[in-house]
Coordinates of C-alpha atoms in Angstrom, one line a residue:
M1 CA 128.0 143.5 76.6
K2 CA 129.6 145.8 79.1
T3 CA 130.6 149.4 78.9
I4 CA 134.0 150.7 80.2
S5 CA 133.5 153.7 82.5
T6 CA 134.9 157.1 81.8
R7 CA 137.8 156.7 84.2
R8 CA 141.2 155.7 83.0
R9 CA 141.7 152.2 84.5
T10 CA 144.8 151.3 86.5
S11 CA 146.2 147.9 87.2
G12 CA 144.5 145.8 89.8
A13 CA 144.7 142.3 91.4
L14 CA 142.2 139.5 91.6
L15 CA 139.6 139.5 94.4
G16 CA 141.2 138.0 97.5
A17 CA 139.8 136.3 100.6
S18 CA 139.9 139.5 102.6
A19 CA 137.8 141.2 100.0
L20 CA 135.3 138.4 99.9
A21 CA 134.8 138.9 103.7
L22 CA 133.2 142.2 102.8
T23 CA 130.5 140.6 100.6
A24 CA 127.7 141.4 103.0
F25 CA 128.6 145.1 103.0
F26 CA 129.0 145.5 99.3
S27 CA 126.0 143.4 98.4
A28 CA 123.8 146.1 100.0
P29 CA 122.6 148.2 97.1
A30 CA 122.5 151.5 99.1
H31 CA 119.1 152.0 97.5
A32 CA 118.5 155.5 98.7
A33 CA 115.2 157.3 98.3
Q34 CA 114.6 158.7 94.9
D35 CA 116.5 161.9 94.4
A36 CA 114.0 164.8 94.4
T37 CA 115.8 166.3 91.4
C38 CA 115.4 163.1 89.3
G39 CA 112.4 163.2 87.0
V40 CA 111.1 164.8 83.8
L41 CA 112.4 168.4 84.1
A42 CA 111.2 169.8 80.8
P43 CA 108.1 169.5 78.6
G44 CA 107.8 167.9 75.2
A45 CA 108.8 164.3 75.8
S46 CA 106.7 161.4 74.7
A47 CA 104.8 159.3 77.2
T48 CA 107.3 156.5 76.5
A49 CA 110.3 158.7 77.1
Q50 CA 108.7 160.0 80.4
A51 CA 108.2 156.4 81.5
A52 CA 111.8 155.7 80.7
V53 CA 112.9 158.7 82.8
D54 CA 110.8 157.5 85.7
A55 CA 112.3 154.0 85.5
A56 CA 115.9 155.3 85.5
C57 CA 115.1 157.6 88.4
S58 CA 113.7 154.8 90.4
Q59 CA 117.2 153.4 90.6
I60 CA 118.9 156.4 92.2
G61 CA 121.3 155.2 94.9
V62 CA 121.7 151.7 93.3
W63 CA 125.4 150.6 92.8
Y64 CA 127.2 151.1 89.6
S65 CA 128.4 147.6 88.8
W66 CA 130.5 146.8 85.7
G67 CA 128.4 144.5 83.5
G68 CA 125.3 145.0 85.7
G69 CA 122.0 145.2 83.9
H70 CA 123.1 142.8 81.2
A71 CA 121.5 139.6 82.4
A72 CA 119.0 137.7 80.2
T73 CA 116.2 140.0 81.5
P74 CA 116.8 143.7 81.9
G75 CA 117.2 144.7 85.5
A76 CA 119.8 145.1 88.3
S77 CA 122.3 142.2 88.3
Y78 CA 125.7 141.4 89.8
G79 CA 128.6 142.6 87.7
F80 CA 132.3 141.6 87.7
Y81 CA 135.8 142.9 88.1
D82 CA 136.8 144.6 84.9
G83 CA 140.4 143.4 85.3
S84 CA 142.1 146.7 85.8
D85 CA 140.4 149.3 88.1
P86 CA 140.7 148.7 91.8
D87 CA 137.3 150.3 92.3
S88 CA 135.8 147.5 90.2
L89 CA 137.2 144.7 92.5
H90 CA 133.9 144.4 94.3
D91 CA 131.5 144.7 91.3
G92 CA 130.9 141.0 91.6
E93 CA 129.2 141.6 94.9
R94 CA 127.4 144.7 93.9
K95 CA 123.9 144.3 92.4
G96 CA 123.3 147.2 90.1
F97 CA 123.9 148.6 86.6
D98 CA 126.6 149.8 84.3
C99 CA 125.7 152.8 82.2
S100 CA 124.2 150.9 79.3
G101 CA 122.5 148.4 81.6
L102 CA 120.6 151.3 83.2
M103 CA 119.4 152.6 79.8
R104 CA 118.4 149.1 78.7
Y105 CA 116.4 148.7 81.9
A106 CA 114.7 152.1 81.6
Y107 CA 113.3 151.5 78.1
Y108 CA 112.4 148.0 78.9
R109 CA 110.3 149.2 81.8
A110 CA 108.8 151.9 79.5
T111 CA 107.9 149.7 76.6
G112 CA 107.9 146.1 77.7
K113 CA 110.4 145.4 74.9
D114 CA 114.2 144.8 75.2
L115 CA 115.0 147.5 72.7
L116 CA 118.5 148.4 73.9
N117 CA 120.3 145.1 74.7
G118 CA 123.9 145.9 74.2
T119 CA 126.8 148.2 75.1
A120 CA 126.7 152.0 75.0
D121 CA 128.3 151.8 71.5
D122 CA 125.5 149.5 70.4
Q123 CA 122.9 151.8 71.8
F124 CA 124.5 154.8 70.0
H125 CA 124.1 153.0 66.7
S126 CA 120.7 151.5 67.5
S127 CA 118.2 151.1 64.7
Q128 CA 115.6 152.1 67.3
A129 CA 116.7 155.8 66.9
S130 CA 114.0 158.1 65.7
A131 CA 116.3 161.2 65.8
R132 CA 120.0 161.9 66.2
F133 CA 121.7 165.1 67.4
S134 CA 125.4 166.0 66.9
A135 CA 127.7 167.1 69.7
G136 CA 127.7 170.6 68.3
Q137 CA 124.0 171.0 68.8
G138 CA 124.4 170.7 72.5
T139 CA 121.3 170.2 74.7
A140 CA 119.1 172.8 72.9
P141 CA 117.2 170.2 70.8
L142 CA 117.1 167.5 73.5
L143 CA 114.0 166.2 75.4
P144 CA 113.7 164.2 78.6
G145 CA 114.5 160.5 77.8
D146 CA 117.0 161.2 75.1
L147 CA 120.3 159.3 75.5
M148 CA 123.6 161.2 75.6
F149 CA 126.8 159.5 74.6
W150 CA 130.6 160.0 75.1
G151 CA 133.5 158.5 73.1
S152 CA 135.7 159.3 70.2
G153 CA 135.5 156.6 67.6
H154 CA 134.2 154.0 70.1
I155 CA 131.4 155.1 72.5
H156 CA 132.2 154.3 76.1
H157 CA 129.5 156.0 78.2
V158 CA 125.8 156.8 78.0
A159 CA 123.4 158.8 80.3
M160 CA 119.8 159.9 80.1
Y161 CA 118.8 163.5 79.7
L162 CA 116.2 164.8 82.1
G163 CA 115.8 168.4 80.9
G164 CA 117.0 171.6 82.6
G165 CA 120.6 170.7 82.0
Q166 CA 120.4 167.6 84.1
M167 CA 120.9 163.9 83.4
V168 CA 120.8 160.6 85.3
E169 CA 123.6 158.1 84.9
A170 CA 125.4 155.1 86.2
Y171 CA 128.9 156.7 86.2
E172 CA 131.7 154.3 87.3
S173 CA 132.6 151.6 89.8
G174 CA 132.5 152.6 93.4
T175 CA 129.7 155.1 92.8
H176 CA 125.9 155.0 92.8
I177 CA 123.3 155.9 90.2
R178 CA 123.0 159.7 90.4
V179 CA 121.7 162.9 88.9
T180 CA 124.3 165.3 87.7
S181 CA 124.7 168.3 85.4
V182 CA 125.1 167.4 81.7
R183 CA 128.6 167.3 80.3
T184 CA 128.9 168.4 76.6
G185 CA 132.6 169.0 76.5
G186 CA 135.5 166.6 76.1
D187 CA 134.6 163.6 74.0
Y188 CA 130.8 164.1 74.1
A189 CA 129.6 162.5 70.9
G190 CA 125.9 163.5 70.6
A191 CA 122.5 162.2 71.5
V192 CA 119.8 159.8 70.3
R193 CA 116.1 159.8 70.7
I194 CA 114.6 156.4 71.0
N195 CA 111.6 155.2 69.0
G196 CA 109.8 153.7 72.0
S197 CA 107.2 151.8 69.9
G198 CA 109.9 149.2 69.0
T199 CA 108.6 149.3 65.4
P200 CA 110.4 150.7 62.4
V201 CA 110.3 154.5 62.1
P202 CA 107.6 155.5 59.5
P203 CA 109.0 156.8 56.2
P204 CA 109.1 160.5 55.6
A205 CA 106.3 162.4 54.0
N206 CA 107.7 162.0 50.5
G207 CA 107.2 158.2 50.7
G208 CA 109.5 155.3 50.6
T209 CA 109.9 152.0 52.3
V210 CA 111.9 151.5 55.5
F211 CA 114.8 149.1 55.4
E212 CA 117.7 148.6 57.9
T213 CA 121.3 148.7 56.9
W214 CA 124.0 146.5 58.4
G215 CA 127.8 146.8 58.8
T216 CA 129.8 149.7 60.0
G217 CA 131.2 152.8 58.2
V218 CA 128.6 152.4 55.4
R219 CA 128.7 155.4 53.0
T220 CA 125.9 156.9 50.9
H221 CA 126.9 158.7 47.7
R222 CA 125.6 161.5 45.5
T223 CA 125.3 159.0 42.5
P224 CA 125.1 155.2 42.4
S225 CA 128.9 154.9 42.2
V226 CA 131.5 154.4 45.0
G227 CA 133.6 157.0 43.2
S228 CA 131.1 159.8 43.6
A229 CA 130.9 162.2 46.5
V230 CA 130.1 160.8 50.0
V231 CA 126.8 162.2 51.3
D232 CA 126.6 160.4 54.7
T233 CA 128.3 157.7 56.7
F234 CA 126.4 155.2 59.0
P235 CA 128.7 154.1 61.8
G236 CA 126.4 151.2 62.5
P237 CA 123.0 149.7 61.5
T238 CA 120.6 152.5 60.6
Q239 CA 117.1 152.7 59.3
V240 CA 116.8 154.2 55.8
S241 CA 113.8 155.1 53.6
V242 CA 114.3 153.7 50.1
Q243 CA 112.5 155.5 47.2
C244 CA 113.6 153.3 44.3
Q245 CA 116.5 151.2 43.1
Q246 CA 118.4 150.7 39.9
H247 CA 121.2 148.6 38.4
A248 CA 124.3 150.7 38.3
E249 CA 128.0 150.3 39.2
T250 CA 128.9 146.8 40.3
V251 CA 130.3 146.7 43.8
T252 CA 132.1 143.9 45.6
A253 CA 132.2 144.1 49.4
E254 CA 131.8 141.9 52.5
G255 CA 132.0 138.8 50.2
Y256 CA 129.1 139.9 48.0
T257 CA 128.9 141.4 44.5
N258 CA 125.9 143.4 43.4
D259 CA 125.1 146.1 40.9
A260 CA 121.9 147.2 42.6
W261 CA 121.7 150.6 44.3
A262 CA 119.0 152.1 46.4
K263 CA 118.0 155.8 46.2
L264 CA 117.2 157.2 49.7
A265 CA 114.8 159.9 50.8
D266 CA 117.5 162.5 50.8
G267 CA 118.5 161.8 47.2
S268 CA 121.7 159.9 48.1
W269 CA 122.5 156.3 47.0
V270 CA 123.7 153.2 48.8
T271 CA 124.7 149.9 47.4
N272 CA 122.1 147.2 48.2
I273 CA 124.9 145.1 49.6
Y274 CA 124.5 146.9 52.9
I275 CA 120.7 146.8 53.0
K276 CA 119.2 143.8 54.8
G277 CA 117.2 141.8 52.3
P278 CA 117.7 140.2 48.9
A279 CA 120.0 141.7 46.3
W280 CA 117.0 143.3 44.5
L281 CA 114.8 144.7 47.2
P282 CA 111.2 143.4 47.1
G283 CA 108.4 145.9 46.4
I284 CA 110.8 148.7 45.5
P285 CA 110.3 150.2 42.0
D286 CA 113.0 150.7 39.4
C287 CA 114.3 154.3 39.4
G288 CA 113.9 154.8 35.7
G289 CA 114.9 151.9 33.6
S290 CA 111.7 152.2 31.5
S291 CA 110.9 154.8 28.9
T292 CA 109.3 158.0 30.3
P293 CA 107.7 160.9 28.5
P294 CA 109.8 163.9 28.3
P295 CA 109.0 166.7 30.7
S296 CA 107.9 170.1 29.5
G297 CA 110.4 172.7 28.4
G298 CA 111.1 171.5 24.8
S299 CA 113.3 168.5 25.7
K300 CA 113.3 165.4 23.6
A301 CA 113.5 161.8 24.7
F302 CA 116.4 159.5 23.4
Q303 CA 117.6 156.1 24.3
T304 CA 121.2 155.5 25.4
W305 CA 123.2 152.4 24.6
G306 CA 126.2 150.7 26.2
T307 CA 127.0 150.0 29.8
G308 CA 128.6 152.0 32.5
V309 CA 127.8 155.3 30.8
R310 CA 128.4 158.4 32.9
T311 CA 127.0 161.9 32.7
H312 CA 129.2 164.9 33.7
S313 CA 128.7 168.4 35.2
E314 CA 130.4 169.9 32.1
P315 CA 130.7 168.6 28.5
N316 CA 134.1 167.1 29.3
V317 CA 135.0 163.5 30.4
N318 CA 137.2 164.9 33.2
A319 CA 134.4 166.9 34.8
G320 CA 132.6 165.6 37.9
V321 CA 130.3 162.6 37.4
V322 CA 126.7 163.4 37.9
D323 CA 125.0 160.1 37.1
Y324 CA 125.9 156.5 36.0
F325 CA 123.8 154.4 33.6
A326 CA 124.6 150.7 34.1
Q327 CA 122.4 149.8 31.1
P328 CA 120.4 151.5 28.3
T329 CA 118.3 154.3 29.7
T330 CA 115.9 156.9 28.5
V331 CA 117.2 160.5 28.8
N332 CA 115.6 163.8 28.0
V333 CA 117.9 166.1 25.9
V334 CA 117.4 169.9 26.2
C335 CA 120.1 171.0 23.7
Q336 CA 123.5 170.0 22.2
K337 CA 126.8 171.6 21.5
H338 CA 130.2 171.0 20.1
A339 CA 132.7 170.6 23.0
Q340 CA 135.4 168.1 24.0
E341 CA 136.2 165.5 21.3
V342 CA 135.7 162.0 22.6
T343 CA 136.8 158.7 21.2
A344 CA 135.0 155.6 22.6
E345 CA 133.5 152.4 21.3
G346 CA 135.2 152.9 17.9
Y347 CA 133.5 156.3 17.4
T348 CA 134.9 159.9 17.6
N349 CA 132.6 162.8 18.2
D350 CA 132.7 166.3 19.7
A351 CA 128.9 166.6 20.2
W352 CA 127.5 166.6 23.7
S353 CA 123.9 166.7 24.9
K354 CA 122.6 168.6 27.9
L355 CA 120.0 166.7 29.8
T356 CA 117.1 168.0 31.9
D357 CA 119.0 167.7 35.2
G358 CA 121.8 170.0 33.8
S359 CA 124.3 167.2 33.3
W360 CA 126.1 166.4 30.0
M361 CA 126.8 163.2 28.1
T362 CA 128.7 162.6 24.9
N363 CA 126.4 161.9 21.9
I364 CA 128.4 158.8 21.2
Y365 CA 126.2 156.9 23.7
I366 CA 122.9 158.3 22.5
K367 CA 121.2 156.3 19.8
G368 CA 121.0 158.3 16.6
P369 CA 123.3 160.4 14.3
A370 CA 126.4 162.1 15.7
W371 CA 124.4 165.4 15.7
L372 CA 120.9 164.6 17.0
D373 CA 118.0 165.4 14.8
G374 CA 115.4 167.9 16.1
V375 CA 117.6 169.1 19.0
A376 CA 118.5 172.7 19.2
S377 CA 122.1 174.0 19.7
C378 CA 122.9 175.1 23.2

């Protein structure tokens, strides 16, 4: 529940009697008057984000304390020695915040909800994020109240952006909460905008139902198959907008086996194993298991047969996989041509059909004669 500071820790000893004698001194929070530079320094932030900035700024001058701010209720609390840094020896007598404890407190004060209970790494991967910004974007898209993070692989520090190139942070043991210029070099990892309502982010304009993923390193794919191209990677729990779902490639992961895949708003696919809920998501339509009328353009609808049937970018089984039909599916054929000869399921055929999405599939898996009736040559 604590966050290691940005300083490289050195070896240290346990707190001794002489250090305990200094308790009265180190217990004083050095609660200085609020820094005049700490506040909302740019327009555009939500009322919630502005309230979070005000809450963080109200703690200017309070001690950094390793583990501080992570008590049952958000707020300043006594920390403890981190086991290595001499500057942390007195954190057990300093009532204050570590970096994530301060962010937790700020948004608790702004919303009345404990949205950010966890480490800086937890906060970086929070499902309460309504927007995310890469390190390469710098501060240009940021608004006051956005959280900035540092760490390579594992996030170790967080601060709050104020605007105007300034941020407020609980930096490290032996220091007080401060305002400082932003740092976007080194291991700066990017920023997150918090959805202050504490409710799921609404789905995008093109519809969908919001679900939350679980696990770490979860990948989405171009087609419902783990062998297809990776579109995105979710390092932690993330909100996704599911458009539809279908039975496709069977996946075994995390002790579960499921052939259901969800199609997301960006057109990518993720196995339902990593979406919180039952194996087949409630209220989500099938992506196309039932017959549909062919679109305009002279195509003709046919039914496939077999299981695990793939379509390809070219009329060749070695070409890239475009789609994967786990079960019989209706397809719309534009034209057909003689191409690579394929032997499968006891049949040999060199005829391939071009579908309306531009992909190709061998006619072996389309119900009908080897050369489809009523379909033009490509």
